[in-house]
Amino acid sequence: FEFYTPGFGVAGVIGAVCLLIALYALAMLPLNAVGALLLLVGVALMAAEAFMPSFGALGIGGIAAFVAGALMLIDADIPGMQISLGFLVPLAVASALLLAGTGAFALRARRRPVTAGSEAMIGALGEVVEAADSDLMVRVHGELWRARGDRRFAPGDRVRVRARDGLILEVATAPPGRPGD
């Protein structure tokens, strides 16, 4: 299913973890190998969360795989040969907090104003460089643009970008001052 759908998400995460646990349950892999593989899958999924937009699915699956792998890594039948829960629980909590912190940074970055692309041009201030009938040349962000306006402009007039239509800006009168204000 995962290979036919775009992206890498919940189905792939659950499938990878369940496949490794099924191999363990069917006694096809020794206990230590499954634990080690789950640890590796968990770390890989947590790292992939930083590079792929999965809205936490990869990170949560990674934490679950990491905890399951740590519990399975060492044979619990041998006395004293098991991973301490006092070590494992804080590690899982720290991973979850790191995942939540990364998500918080992503949400904060998403709310910031646009600084690139055509959306960043809207509202920008500029100055008319040439004006001939309805054809204008304006300087916005240090670049020359063809423009059309809501009235006649003269060179030196200050304008504000209202919209962008392809390579032509639609401008309106802006209050007097320097174009960078």
mmCIF file of C-alpha atoms in Angstrom:
data_model
loop_
_atom_site.group_PDB
_atom_site.id
_atom_site.type_symbol
_atom_site.label_atom_id
_atom_site.label_comp_id
_atom_site.label_asym_id
_atom_site.label_seq_id
_atom_site.Cartn_x
_atom_site.Cartn_y
_atom_site.Cartn_z
ATOM 1 C CA PHE A 1 0.000 0.000 0.000
ATOM 2 C CA GLU A 2 2.759 2.439 0.908
ATOM 3 C CA PHE A 3 4.422 2.123 -2.499
ATOM 4 C CA TYR A 4 1.236 3.097 -4.352
ATOM 5 C CA THR A 5 0.423 6.203 -2.332
ATOM 6 C CA PRO A 6 2.474 9.388 -2.442
ATOM 7 C CA GLY A 7 4.550 10.361 0.545
ATOM 8 C CA PHE A 8 5.762 8.369 3.514
ATOM 9 C CA GLY A 9 3.299 8.273 6.324
ATOM 10 C CA VAL A 10 1.359 6.365 8.879
ATOM 11 C CA ALA A 11 0.854 3.197 6.813
ATOM 12 C CA GLY A 12 4.585 2.780 6.202
ATOM 13 C CA VAL A 13 5.505 3.445 9.826
ATOM 14 C CA ILE A 14 2.981 0.971 11.206
ATOM 15 C CA GLY A 15 3.880 -1.571 8.537
ATOM 16 C CA ALA A 16 7.624 -1.473 9.270
ATOM 17 C CA VAL A 17 7.143 -1.844 13.021
ATOM 18 C CA CYS A 18 4.524 -4.606 12.669
ATOM 19 C CA LEU A 19 6.677 -6.517 10.174
ATOM 20 C CA LEU A 20 9.597 -6.636 12.586
ATOM 21 C CA ILE A 21 7.385 -7.664 15.508
ATOM 22 C CA ALA A 22 5.746 -10.356 13.335
ATOM 23 C CA LEU A 23 9.157 -11.754 12.397
ATOM 24 C CA TYR A 24 9.993 -11.938 16.089
ATOM 25 C CA ALA A 25 6.652 -13.565 16.970
ATOM 26 C CA LEU A 26 7.121 -16.188 14.269
ATOM 27 C CA ALA A 27 10.604 -16.900 15.664
ATOM 28 C CA MET A 28 12.234 -16.065 12.346
ATOM 29 C CA LEU A 29 14.627 -13.552 13.896
ATOM 30 C CA PRO A 30 16.454 -13.907 17.180
ATOM 31 C CA LEU A 31 15.371 -11.592 19.966
ATOM 32 C CA ASN A 32 18.445 -9.375 19.878
ATOM 33 C CA ALA A 33 18.288 -8.802 16.119
ATOM 34 C CA VAL A 34 14.655 -7.671 16.219
ATOM 35 C CA GLY A 35 15.399 -5.302 19.086
ATOM 36 C CA ALA A 36 18.375 -3.859 17.234
ATOM 37 C CA LEU A 37 16.363 -3.488 14.024
ATOM 38 C CA LEU A 38 13.528 -1.771 15.877
ATOM 39 C CA LEU A 39 16.040 0.587 17.474
ATOM 40 C CA LEU A 40 17.460 1.429 14.037
ATOM 41 C CA VAL A 41 14.000 1.861 12.521
ATOM 42 C CA GLY A 42 13.031 4.099 15.444
ATOM 43 C CA VAL A 43 16.071 6.327 15.054
ATOM 44 C CA ALA A 44 15.604 6.464 11.266
ATOM 45 C CA LEU A 45 11.942 7.437 11.622
ATOM 46 C CA MET A 46 12.722 10.151 14.159
ATOM 47 C CA ALA A 47 15.420 11.528 11.842
ATOM 48 C CA ALA A 48 13.066 11.351 8.848
ATOM 49 C CA GLU A 49 10.516 13.435 10.766
ATOM 50 C CA ALA A 50 12.876 16.396 10.468
ATOM 51 C CA PHE A 51 12.970 16.163 6.668
ATOM 52 C CA MET A 52 9.497 14.944 5.661
ATOM 53 C CA PRO A 53 6.177 16.597 6.445
ATOM 54 C CA SER A 54 4.317 13.821 8.260
ATOM 55 C CA PHE A 55 2.710 15.924 11.022
ATOM 56 C CA GLY A 56 4.271 13.768 13.729
ATOM 57 C CA ALA A 57 3.417 10.308 12.347
ATOM 58 C CA LEU A 58 7.041 9.424 11.669
ATOM 59 C CA GLY A 59 8.233 10.786 14.996
ATOM 60 C CA ILE A 60 5.591 9.005 17.068
ATOM 61 C CA GLY A 61 6.197 5.773 15.167
ATOM 62 C CA GLY A 62 9.925 6.233 15.698
ATOM 63 C CA ILE A 63 9.530 6.675 19.441
ATOM 64 C CA ALA A 64 7.265 3.598 19.641
ATOM 65 C CA ALA A 65 9.704 1.503 17.600
ATOM 66 C CA PHE A 66 12.636 2.724 19.686
ATOM 67 C CA VAL A 67 10.942 1.838 22.989
ATOM 68 C CA ALA A 68 9.802 -1.570 21.694
ATOM 69 C CA GLY A 69 13.290 -2.274 20.358
ATOM 70 C CA ALA A 70 14.925 -1.319 23.634
ATOM 71 C CA LEU A 71 12.591 -3.643 25.544
ATOM 72 C CA MET A 72 13.299 -6.543 23.166
ATOM 73 C CA LEU A 73 17.018 -5.947 22.742
ATOM 74 C CA ILE A 74 18.237 -8.043 25.652
ATOM 75 C CA ASP A 75 16.821 -11.404 26.736
ATOM 76 C CA ALA A 76 14.774 -10.750 29.880
ATOM 77 C CA ASP A 77 15.011 -14.416 30.968
ATOM 78 C CA ILE A 78 18.583 -13.903 32.118
ATOM 79 C CA PRO A 79 18.591 -12.245 35.574
ATOM 80 C CA GLY A 80 20.116 -8.763 35.571
ATOM 81 C CA MET A 81 20.344 -8.686 31.764
ATOM 82 C CA GLN A 82 17.617 -6.231 30.842
ATOM 83 C CA ILE A 83 17.436 -2.563 30.017
ATOM 84 C CA SER A 84 16.466 -0.468 33.020
ATOM 85 C CA LEU A 85 13.110 1.276 32.744
ATOM 86 C CA GLY A 86 14.734 4.115 34.685
ATOM 87 C CA PHE A 87 16.912 4.651 31.617
ATOM 88 C CA LEU A 88 14.361 3.859 28.916
ATOM 89 C CA VAL A 89 11.436 6.009 30.110
ATOM 90 C CA PRO A 90 13.421 9.285 30.382
ATOM 91 C CA LEU A 91 14.947 8.586 26.963
ATOM 92 C CA ALA A 92 11.494 8.102 25.422
ATOM 93 C CA VAL A 93 10.152 11.218 27.179
ATOM 94 C CA ALA A 94 13.145 13.258 25.985
ATOM 95 C CA SER A 95 12.560 12.049 22.419
ATOM 96 C CA ALA A 96 8.879 12.985 22.639
ATOM 97 C CA LEU A 97 9.748 16.436 24.016
ATOM 98 C CA LEU A 98 12.267 16.937 21.212
ATOM 99 C CA LEU A 99 9.604 15.965 18.687
ATOM 100 C CA ALA A 100 7.096 18.362 20.278
ATOM 101 C CA GLY A 101 9.694 21.151 20.330
ATOM 102 C CA THR A 102 10.453 20.622 16.659
ATOM 103 C CA GLY A 103 6.739 20.779 15.894
ATOM 104 C CA ALA A 104 6.415 24.014 17.865
ATOM 105 C CA PHE A 105 9.276 25.576 15.883
ATOM 106 C CA ALA A 106 7.635 24.478 12.635
ATOM 107 C CA LEU A 107 4.308 26.053 13.637
ATOM 108 C CA ARG A 108 6.028 29.287 14.656
ATOM 109 C CA ALA A 109 7.901 29.433 11.335
ATOM 110 C CA ARG A 110 4.678 28.821 9.445
ATOM 111 C CA ARG A 111 3.011 31.842 11.087
ATOM 112 C CA ARG A 112 5.797 34.267 10.130
ATOM 113 C CA PRO A 113 5.131 36.659 7.255
ATOM 114 C CA VAL A 114 6.119 35.599 3.766
ATOM 115 C CA THR A 115 9.533 36.940 2.743
ATOM 116 C CA ALA A 116 9.945 35.361 -0.697
ATOM 117 C CA GLY A 117 7.868 34.771 -3.794
ATOM 118 C CA SER A 118 5.073 36.804 -5.271
ATOM 119 C CA GLU A 119 3.217 37.011 -1.938
ATOM 120 C CA ALA A 120 6.112 39.034 -0.491
ATOM 121 C CA MET A 121 5.630 41.693 -3.177
ATOM 122 C CA ILE A 122 2.090 42.561 -2.074
ATOM 123 C CA GLY A 123 2.207 45.700 0.050
ATOM 124 C CA ALA A 124 5.830 46.494 -0.847
ATOM 125 C CA LEU A 125 6.753 50.121 -1.448
ATOM 126 C CA GLY A 126 8.433 51.318 -4.619
ATOM 127 C CA GLU A 127 9.219 54.336 -6.751
ATOM 128 C CA VAL A 128 8.157 55.168 -10.292
ATOM 129 C CA VAL A 129 11.213 55.325 -12.566
ATOM 130 C CA GLU A 130 9.475 55.884 -15.923
ATOM 131 C CA ALA A 131 5.905 56.828 -16.741
ATOM 132 C CA ALA A 132 4.491 56.852 -20.272
ATOM 133 C CA ASP A 133 0.687 56.815 -20.570
ATOM 134 C CA SER A 134 -0.461 53.662 -18.787
ATOM 135 C CA ASP A 135 2.933 51.907 -18.925
ATOM 136 C CA LEU A 136 5.060 52.353 -15.836
ATOM 137 C CA MET A 137 8.480 51.171 -14.748
ATOM 138 C CA VAL A 138 8.799 50.981 -10.979
ATOM 139 C CA ARG A 139 11.665 50.023 -8.696
ATOM 140 C CA VAL A 140 10.568 47.615 -5.936
ATOM 141 C CA HIS A 141 13.082 45.790 -3.709
ATOM 142 C CA GLY A 142 15.849 47.178 -5.937
ATOM 143 C CA GLU A 143 14.402 45.558 -9.072
ATOM 144 C CA LEU A 144 12.743 47.200 -12.078
ATOM 145 C CA TRP A 145 9.205 46.002 -12.822
ATOM 146 C CA ARG A 146 6.601 46.874 -15.435
ATOM 147 C CA ALA A 147 3.510 48.177 -13.723
ATOM 148 C CA ARG A 148 0.071 49.648 -14.217
ATOM 149 C CA GLY A 149 -1.617 51.988 -11.814
ATOM 150 C CA ASP A 150 -4.940 53.358 -10.683
ATOM 151 C CA ARG A 151 -4.049 56.860 -11.947
ATOM 152 C CA ARG A 152 -1.333 58.727 -13.872
ATOM 153 C CA PHE A 153 2.057 58.701 -12.175
ATOM 154 C CA ALA A 154 5.190 60.783 -12.671
ATOM 155 C CA PRO A 155 8.798 59.649 -12.189
ATOM 156 C CA GLY A 156 9.697 59.838 -8.516
ATOM 157 C CA ASP A 157 6.163 59.093 -7.262
ATOM 158 C CA ARG A 158 5.961 56.652 -4.418
ATOM 159 C CA VAL A 159 3.764 53.569 -4.973
ATOM 160 C CA ARG A 160 2.572 50.500 -3.071
ATOM 161 C CA VAL A 161 2.145 47.125 -4.802
ATOM 162 C CA ARG A 162 -1.494 45.941 -4.705
ATOM 163 C CA ALA A 163 -1.211 42.778 -6.814
ATOM 164 C CA ARG A 164 0.965 40.963 -9.286
ATOM 165 C CA ASP A 165 -0.244 39.657 -12.633
ATOM 166 C CA GLY A 166 2.565 37.617 -14.159
ATOM 167 C CA LEU A 167 5.439 40.049 -14.638
ATOM 168 C CA ILE A 168 3.301 43.168 -14.260
ATOM 169 C CA LEU A 169 2.668 44.804 -10.909
ATOM 170 C CA GLU A 170 -0.540 46.630 -10.075
ATOM 171 C CA VAL A 171 0.334 49.691 -8.006
ATOM 172 C CA ALA A 172 -1.467 52.419 -6.090
ATOM 173 C CA THR A 173 -0.388 55.716 -4.608
ATOM 174 C CA ALA A 174 1.616 55.437 -1.387
ATOM 175 C CA PRO A 175 2.210 58.135 1.238
ATOM 176 C CA PRO A 176 5.243 60.369 0.574
ATOM 177 C CA GLY A 177 8.624 59.281 1.916
ATOM 178 C CA ARG A 178 11.516 57.086 0.919
ATOM 179 C CA PRO A 179 10.667 53.804 -0.924
ATOM 180 C CA GLY A 180 12.361 51.707 1.762
ATOM 181 C CA ASP A 181 10.292 53.093 4.673
#
